[in-house]
Amino acid sequence: MFGRNFIICSCVFVLSGCTYNDEPVPEIVRGNISSRPRLIQPRVINPKPSPKSVYGNVPKDWLPPSRVEKKWTAIVIHHSGTGNGNAAIFDKWHREGNHWDGVGYDFVIGNGTDSGDGQVEVTFRWRKQVPGAHCGGTPGNWANEDGVGICLVGNFNNTEPTSRQMQSLLKLVRFLQSRYNIPSSRVYGHNTTPGGRKTDCPGRKFLMTRFKSMLGS
Ligand SMILES: [Zn+2]
């Protein structure tokens, strides 16, 4: 019963939005595949993230443990390519469908279906500050190693993000930009990430130009 549903949902998930089948296997899994070249870049620990006074109050779980916090240099925005979902659902799909060690993103922003409209969920990748599995094909796997992966639930080829999703995205991206000194020129949609594979993610109705204008320089 669940298995059948799961397969159907996974197919939709793979065929729309992110090119999940093409995404790199996270490091923890890839370590078992000796024939593949390792493209992991050195981890860079940021000794002095920007203080809280720069970006104001944010939820506590947006701040990673200081002992593992690393220097992030880019932000990559995705849509889920599905009408519904949340971090737990994507985690299950990515574990069981792709055999990854869990959901590929750092953050998931809900659309009111399986989590709150505009609710920001923090995944284990962010809490542990480990590389993502959301934007494959970039040289040296840089986008997964150094880019923060944010997924908005929805298929933005069909519908626009909700206003609450965009408000949350704006707050989250501004926080990340401030804390890690990431310029707006390093905030990408999946489909415009330098070196990334061809994809329509985050969808035709995600208006990146408008979002970038909201961010400012
Ligand atoms: Zn994507």
PDB file of C-alpha atoms and ligand atoms in Angstrom:
ATOM      1  CA  MET A   1       0.000   0.000   0.000  1.00  0.00           C
ATOM      2  CA  PHE A   2       2.458   2.599   1.031  1.00  0.00           C
ATOM      3  CA  GLY A   3       5.070   1.206  -1.292  1.00  0.00           C
ATOM      4  CA  ARG A   4       2.862   1.632  -4.307  1.00  0.00           C
ATOM      5  CA  ASN A   5       1.948   5.166  -3.373  1.00  0.00           C
ATOM      6  CA  PHE A   6       5.516   5.929  -2.669  1.00  0.00           C
ATOM      7  CA  ILE A   7       6.674   4.813  -6.102  1.00  0.00           C
ATOM      8  CA  ILE A   8       4.062   6.920  -7.833  1.00  0.00           C
ATOM      9  CA  CYS A   9       4.906   9.964  -5.797  1.00  0.00           C
ATOM     10  CA  SER A  10       8.611   9.481  -6.319  1.00  0.00           C
ATOM     11  CA  CYS A  11       8.199   9.359 -10.064  1.00  0.00           C
ATOM     12  CA  VAL A  12       6.348  12.630 -10.032  1.00  0.00           C
ATOM     13  CA  PHE A  13       8.990  14.033  -7.795  1.00  0.00           C
ATOM     14  CA  VAL A  14      11.841  12.919 -10.010  1.00  0.00           C
ATOM     15  CA  LEU A  15      10.267  13.892 -13.296  1.00  0.00           C
ATOM     16  CA  SER A  16       9.302  17.368 -12.247  1.00  0.00           C
ATOM     17  CA  GLY A  17      11.289  20.061 -10.574  1.00  0.00           C
ATOM     18  CA  CYS A  18      14.679  19.041  -9.354  1.00  0.00           C
ATOM     19  CA  THR A  19      16.606  16.457 -11.354  1.00  0.00           C
ATOM     20  CA  TYR A  20      16.927  14.219  -8.375  1.00  0.00           C
ATOM     21  CA  ASN A  21      18.226  11.203 -10.194  1.00  0.00           C
ATOM     22  CA  ASP A  22      21.131  13.296 -11.371  1.00  0.00           C
ATOM     23  CA  GLU A  23      21.983  14.724  -8.018  1.00  0.00           C
ATOM     24  CA  PRO A  24      25.250  13.614  -6.481  1.00  0.00           C
ATOM     25  CA  VAL A  25      25.156  11.058  -3.771  1.00  0.00           C
ATOM     26  CA  PRO A  26      26.019  12.708  -0.479  1.00  0.00           C
ATOM     27  CA  GLU A  27      29.530  12.218   0.774  1.00  0.00           C
ATOM     28  CA  ILE A  28      28.600   9.767   3.483  1.00  0.00           C
ATOM     29  CA  VAL A  29      27.163   7.408   0.884  1.00  0.00           C
ATOM     30  CA  ARG A  30      29.540   8.158  -1.911  1.00  0.00           C
ATOM     31  CA  GLY A  31      32.472   7.146   0.273  1.00  0.00           C
ATOM     32  CA  ASN A  32      31.545   3.534  -0.407  1.00  0.00           C
ATOM     33  CA  ILE A  33      31.921   3.928  -4.151  1.00  0.00           C
ATOM     34  CA  SER A  34      35.646   3.823  -4.693  1.00  0.00           C
ATOM     35  CA  SER A  35      35.490   4.004  -8.481  1.00  0.00           C
ATOM     36  CA  ARG A  36      34.053   7.469  -8.507  1.00  0.00           C
ATOM     37  CA  PRO A  37      36.369  10.453  -8.293  1.00  0.00           C
ATOM     38  CA  ARG A  38      36.070  12.344  -5.081  1.00  0.00           C
ATOM     39  CA  LEU A  39      35.265  15.936  -5.749  1.00  0.00           C
ATOM     40  CA  ILE A  40      34.943  17.094  -2.210  1.00  0.00           C
ATOM     41  CA  GLN A  41      36.458  20.460  -1.522  1.00  0.00           C
ATOM     42  CA  PRO A  42      38.166  21.181   1.774  1.00  0.00           C
ATOM     43  CA  ARG A  43      35.838  22.217   4.543  1.00  0.00           C
ATOM     44  CA  VAL A  44      36.314  25.808   5.595  1.00  0.00           C
ATOM     45  CA  ILE A  45      35.340  26.723   9.112  1.00  0.00           C
ATOM     46  CA  ASN A  46      34.218  30.296   9.496  1.00  0.00           C
ATOM     47  CA  PRO A  47      35.853  31.571  12.677  1.00  0.00           C
ATOM     48  CA  LYS A  48      33.755  34.706  12.897  1.00  0.00           C
ATOM     49  CA  PRO A  49      30.221  34.551  11.574  1.00  0.00           C
ATOM     50  CA  SER A  50      28.433  37.870  11.637  1.00  0.00           C
ATOM     51  CA  PRO A  51      26.968  38.685  15.053  1.00  0.00           C
ATOM     52  CA  LYS A  52      23.285  38.557  15.771  1.00  0.00           C
ATOM     53  CA  SER A  53      23.105  42.352  15.796  1.00  0.00           C
ATOM     54  CA  VAL A  54      23.541  42.330  12.025  1.00  0.00           C
ATOM     55  CA  TYR A  55      20.443  40.329  11.134  1.00  0.00           C
ATOM     56  CA  GLY A  56      18.125  40.690  14.133  1.00  0.00           C
ATOM     57  CA  ASN A  57      16.005  37.990  15.689  1.00  0.00           C
ATOM     58  CA  VAL A  58      15.679  34.694  13.909  1.00  0.00           C
ATOM     59  CA  PRO A  59      14.476  31.283  15.104  1.00  0.00           C
ATOM     60  CA  LYS A  60      17.077  29.591  17.272  1.00  0.00           C
ATOM     61  CA  ASP A  61      17.351  26.575  15.013  1.00  0.00           C
ATOM     62  CA  TRP A  62      18.538  28.731  12.111  1.00  0.00           C
ATOM     63  CA  LEU A  63      21.803  29.140  14.005  1.00  0.00           C
ATOM     64  CA  PRO A  64      23.943  26.022  13.638  1.00  0.00           C
ATOM     65  CA  PRO A  65      26.090  24.765  16.494  1.00  0.00           C
ATOM     66  CA  SER A  66      29.169  26.982  16.629  1.00  0.00           C
ATOM     67  CA  ARG A  67      31.526  24.023  16.915  1.00  0.00           C
ATOM     68  CA  VAL A  68      30.623  22.810  13.441  1.00  0.00           C
ATOM     69  CA  GLU A  69      29.540  26.008  11.718  1.00  0.00           C
ATOM     70  CA  LYS A  70      31.196  26.387   8.357  1.00  0.00           C
ATOM     71  CA  LYS A  71      31.615  29.168   5.872  1.00  0.00           C
ATOM     72  CA  TRP A  72      28.820  29.102   3.296  1.00  0.00           C
ATOM     73  CA  THR A  73      29.395  31.086   0.162  1.00  0.00           C
ATOM     74  CA  ALA A  74      26.199  30.743  -1.879  1.00  0.00           C
ATOM     75  CA  ILE A  75      22.483  30.045  -1.646  1.00  0.00           C
ATOM     76  CA  VAL A  76      20.554  27.810  -4.060  1.00  0.00           C
ATOM     77  CA  ILE A  77      16.761  28.017  -4.243  1.00  0.00           C
ATOM     78  CA  HIS A  78      14.631  25.054  -5.343  1.00  0.00           C
ATOM     79  CA  HIS A  79      11.023  24.077  -5.640  1.00  0.00           C
ATOM     80  CA  SER A  80       9.945  20.573  -4.709  1.00  0.00           C
ATOM     81  CA  GLY A  81       8.195  20.021  -8.027  1.00  0.00           C
ATOM     82  CA  THR A  82       5.270  18.583  -6.087  1.00  0.00           C
ATOM     83  CA  GLY A  83       2.018  20.056  -4.889  1.00  0.00           C
ATOM     84  CA  ASN A  84       2.626  19.063  -1.319  1.00  0.00           C
ATOM     85  CA  GLY A  85       5.329  17.864   1.013  1.00  0.00           C
ATOM     86  CA  ASN A  86       7.467  18.714   3.999  1.00  0.00           C
ATOM     87  CA  ALA A  87      10.940  17.944   5.280  1.00  0.00           C
ATOM     88  CA  ALA A  88       9.971  14.554   6.707  1.00  0.00           C
ATOM     89  CA  ILE A  89       8.299  13.459   3.475  1.00  0.00           C
ATOM     90  CA  PHE A  90      11.248  14.534   1.338  1.00  0.00           C
ATOM     91  CA  ASP A  91      13.581  12.855   3.793  1.00  0.00           C
ATOM     92  CA  LYS A  92      11.746   9.585   3.325  1.00  0.00           C
ATOM     93  CA  TRP A  93      11.722   9.948  -0.447  1.00  0.00           C
ATOM     94  CA  HIS A  94      15.398  10.717  -0.605  1.00  0.00           C
ATOM     95  CA  ARG A  95      16.304   7.855   1.707  1.00  0.00           C
ATOM     96  CA  GLU A  96      14.078   5.228   0.131  1.00  0.00           C
ATOM     97  CA  GLY A  97      13.976   6.465  -3.436  1.00  0.00           C
ATOM     98  CA  ASN A  98      17.495   7.743  -3.946  1.00  0.00           C
ATOM     99  CA  HIS A  99      19.282   5.820  -1.191  1.00  0.00           C
ATOM    100  CA  TRP A 100      20.719   8.996   0.212  1.00  0.00           C
ATOM    101  CA  ASP A 101      21.411   9.591   3.862  1.00  0.00           C
ATOM    102  CA  GLY A 102      18.391  11.859   4.098  1.00  0.00           C
ATOM    103  CA  VAL A 103      16.697  14.908   2.643  1.00  0.00           C
ATOM    104  CA  GLY A 104      19.032  16.777   0.316  1.00  0.00           C
ATOM    105  CA  TYR A 105      18.167  20.306   1.443  1.00  0.00           C
ATOM    106  CA  ASP A 106      19.177  22.421   4.399  1.00  0.00           C
ATOM    107  CA  PHE A 107      15.811  24.150   4.714  1.00  0.00           C
ATOM    108  CA  VAL A 108      12.277  23.387   3.524  1.00  0.00           C
ATOM    109  CA  ILE A 109       9.609  26.102   3.375  1.00  0.00           C
ATOM    110  CA  GLY A 110       6.058  24.766   3.528  1.00  0.00           C
ATOM    111  CA  ASN A 111       3.032  25.789   1.465  1.00  0.00           C
ATOM    112  CA  GLY A 112       0.297  24.897   3.928  1.00  0.00           C
ATOM    113  CA  THR A 113      -0.193  21.309   2.806  1.00  0.00           C
ATOM    114  CA  ASP A 114       2.002  19.040   4.924  1.00  0.00           C
ATOM    115  CA  SER A 115       3.512  21.852   6.970  1.00  0.00           C
ATOM    116  CA  GLY A 116       2.489  25.420   7.674  1.00  0.00           C
ATOM    117  CA  ASP A 117       2.239  27.999   4.935  1.00  0.00           C
ATOM    118  CA  GLY A 118       5.612  29.724   5.123  1.00  0.00           C
ATOM    119  CA  GLN A 119       6.862  27.424   7.883  1.00  0.00           C
ATOM    120  CA  VAL A 120      10.631  27.027   7.731  1.00  0.00           C
ATOM    121  CA  GLU A 121      11.850  23.538   8.590  1.00  0.00           C
ATOM    122  CA  VAL A 122      15.517  23.003   9.379  1.00  0.00           C
ATOM    123  CA  THR A 123      16.942  19.678   8.296  1.00  0.00           C
ATOM    124  CA  PHE A 124      19.737  17.531   9.706  1.00  0.00           C
ATOM    125  CA  ARG A 125      22.102  18.836   7.027  1.00  0.00           C
ATOM    126  CA  TRP A 126      21.949  22.316   8.445  1.00  0.00           C
ATOM    127  CA  ARG A 127      22.069  21.184  12.054  1.00  0.00           C
ATOM    128  CA  LYS A 128      25.168  19.104  11.330  1.00  0.00           C
ATOM    129  CA  GLN A 129      26.576  21.492   8.705  1.00  0.00           C
ATOM    130  CA  VAL A 130      27.205  18.673   6.250  1.00  0.00           C
ATOM    131  CA  PRO A 131      27.181  19.007   2.453  1.00  0.00           C
ATOM    132  CA  GLY A 132      23.827  19.044   0.724  1.00  0.00           C
ATOM    133  CA  ALA A 133      22.475  16.883  -2.087  1.00  0.00           C
ATOM    134  CA  HIS A 134      20.433  19.370  -4.042  1.00  0.00           C
ATOM    135  CA  CYS A 135      22.456  20.766  -6.902  1.00  0.00           C
ATOM    136  CA  GLY A 136      24.604  18.253  -8.728  1.00  0.00           C
ATOM    137  CA  GLY A 137      27.046  18.678 -11.548  1.00  0.00           C
ATOM    138  CA  THR A 138      28.852  21.778 -10.420  1.00  0.00           C
ATOM    139  CA  PRO A 139      32.653  21.763 -10.643  1.00  0.00           C
ATOM    140  CA  GLY A 140      34.089  20.189  -7.549  1.00  0.00           C
ATOM    141  CA  ASN A 141      30.525  19.727  -6.343  1.00  0.00           C
ATOM    142  CA  TRP A 142      30.845  23.255  -5.025  1.00  0.00           C
ATOM    143  CA  ALA A 143      27.125  24.022  -4.896  1.00  0.00           C
ATOM    144  CA  ASN A 144      26.454  21.120  -2.532  1.00  0.00           C
ATOM    145  CA  GLU A 145      29.623  21.714  -0.540  1.00  0.00           C
ATOM    146  CA  ASP A 146      29.399  25.449  -0.096  1.00  0.00           C
ATOM    147  CA  GLY A 147      25.866  26.419  -1.076  1.00  0.00           C
ATOM    148  CA  VAL A 148      22.885  26.408   1.270  1.00  0.00           C
ATOM    149  CA  GLY A 149      19.994  24.480  -0.278  1.00  0.00           C
ATOM    150  CA  ILE A 150      16.510  25.904   0.300  1.00  0.00           C
ATOM    151  CA  CYS A 151      13.445  24.096  -1.039  1.00  0.00           C
ATOM    152  CA  LEU A 152      10.023  25.688  -1.307  1.00  0.00           C
ATOM    153  CA  VAL A 153       7.216  23.170  -1.402  1.00  0.00           C
ATOM    154  CA  GLY A 154       5.225  23.440  -4.615  1.00  0.00           C
ATOM    155  CA  ASN A 155       5.443  23.033  -8.344  1.00  0.00           C
ATOM    156  CA  PHE A 156       6.190  26.512  -9.561  1.00  0.00           C
ATOM    157  CA  ASN A 157       5.763  25.567 -13.173  1.00  0.00           C
ATOM    158  CA  ASN A 158       2.063  25.417 -12.332  1.00  0.00           C
ATOM    159  CA  THR A 159       1.536  27.814  -9.439  1.00  0.00           C
ATOM    160  CA  GLU A 160       3.383  30.683  -7.839  1.00  0.00           C
ATOM    161  CA  PRO A 161       4.846  30.398  -4.363  1.00  0.00           C
ATOM    162  CA  THR A 162       2.532  31.648  -1.658  1.00  0.00           C
ATOM    163  CA  SER A 163       3.144  35.107  -0.263  1.00  0.00           C
ATOM    164  CA  ARG A 164       4.012  33.581   3.108  1.00  0.00           C
ATOM    165  CA  GLN A 165       6.560  31.317   1.481  1.00  0.00           C
ATOM    166  CA  MET A 166       8.166  34.308  -0.168  1.00  0.00           C
ATOM    167  CA  GLN A 167       8.165  36.274   3.080  1.00  0.00           C
ATOM    168  CA  SER A 168       9.891  33.398   4.858  1.00  0.00           C
ATOM    169  CA  LEU A 169      12.329  32.919   2.006  1.00  0.00           C
ATOM    170  CA  LEU A 170      13.222  36.580   2.098  1.00  0.00           C
ATOM    171  CA  LYS A 171      13.861  36.502   5.835  1.00  0.00           C
ATOM    172  CA  LEU A 172      15.891  33.302   5.617  1.00  0.00           C
ATOM    173  CA  VAL A 173      18.009  34.431   2.696  1.00  0.00           C
ATOM    174  CA  ARG A 174      18.669  37.796   4.309  1.00  0.00           C
ATOM    175  CA  PHE A 175      19.766  36.024   7.472  1.00  0.00           C
ATOM    176  CA  LEU A 176      22.118  33.741   5.564  1.00  0.00           C
ATOM    177  CA  GLN A 177      23.496  36.606   3.520  1.00  0.00           C
ATOM    178  CA  SER A 178      24.189  38.618   6.629  1.00  0.00           C
ATOM    179  CA  ARG A 179      25.686  35.841   8.662  1.00  0.00           C
ATOM    180  CA  TYR A 180      27.981  34.558   5.928  1.00  0.00           C
ATOM    181  CA  ASN A 181      28.534  37.721   3.930  1.00  0.00           C
ATOM    182  CA  ILE A 182      26.935  36.249   0.823  1.00  0.00           C
ATOM    183  CA  PRO A 183      26.230  38.878  -1.866  1.00  0.00           C
ATOM    184  CA  SER A 184      22.972  38.748  -3.815  1.00  0.00           C
ATOM    185  CA  SER A 185      24.986  37.816  -6.883  1.00  0.00           C
ATOM    186  CA  ARG A 186      25.638  34.480  -5.134  1.00  0.00           C
ATOM    187  CA  VAL A 187      21.938  33.756  -4.556  1.00  0.00           C
ATOM    188  CA  TYR A 188      20.888  31.400  -7.340  1.00  0.00           C
ATOM    189  CA  GLY A 189      17.933  29.476  -8.570  1.00  0.00           C
ATOM    190  CA  HIS A 190      18.846  25.863  -9.203  1.00  0.00           C
ATOM    191  CA  ASN A 191      18.592  26.481 -12.945  1.00  0.00           C
ATOM    192  CA  THR A 192      21.035  29.392 -12.867  1.00  0.00           C
ATOM    193  CA  THR A 193      23.625  27.882 -10.564  1.00  0.00           C
ATOM    194  CA  PRO A 194      26.955  28.101 -12.399  1.00  0.00           C
ATOM    195  CA  GLY A 195      28.053  24.708 -13.633  1.00  0.00           C
ATOM    196  CA  GLY A 196      24.860  22.978 -12.576  1.00  0.00           C
ATOM    197  CA  ARG A 197      22.919  20.524 -14.664  1.00  0.00           C
ATOM    198  CA  LYS A 198      20.049  21.679 -16.843  1.00  0.00           C
ATOM    199  CA  THR A 199      16.777  21.878 -14.931  1.00  0.00           C
ATOM    200  CA  ASP A 200      13.668  24.022 -14.792  1.00  0.00           C
ATOM    201  CA  CYS A 201      13.839  24.219 -11.002  1.00  0.00           C
ATOM    202  CA  PRO A 202      12.690  26.405  -9.223  1.00  0.00           C
ATOM    203  CA  GLY A 203       9.976  26.648 -11.854  1.00  0.00           C
ATOM    204  CA  ARG A 204       8.843  29.168 -14.436  1.00  0.00           C
ATOM    205  CA  LYS A 205       6.560  30.950 -11.980  1.00  0.00           C
ATOM    206  CA  PHE A 206       9.244  31.537  -9.412  1.00  0.00           C
ATOM    207  CA  LEU A 207      10.217  35.074 -10.346  1.00  0.00           C
ATOM    208  CA  MET A 208      13.886  35.222  -9.480  1.00  0.00           C
ATOM    209  CA  THR A 209      14.389  38.699 -10.900  1.00  0.00           C
ATOM    210  CA  ARG A 210      11.676  40.067  -8.618  1.00  0.00           C
ATOM    211  CA  PHE A 211      13.064  38.173  -5.651  1.00  0.00           C
ATOM    212  CA  LYS A 212      16.558  39.517  -6.292  1.00  0.00           C
ATOM    213  CA  SER A 213      15.198  43.039  -6.453  1.00  0.00           C
ATOM    214  CA  MET A 214      13.597  42.471  -3.054  1.00  0.00           C
ATOM    215  CA  LEU A 215      16.954  41.387  -1.689  1.00  0.00           C
ATOM    216  CA  GLY A 216      18.770  44.425  -2.987  1.00  0.00           C
ATOM    217  CA  SER A 217      22.461  44.376  -3.694  1.00  0.00           C
TER     218      SER A 217
HETATM  219 ZN    ZN B   1      16.201  22.096  -7.628  1.00  0.00          ZN
END
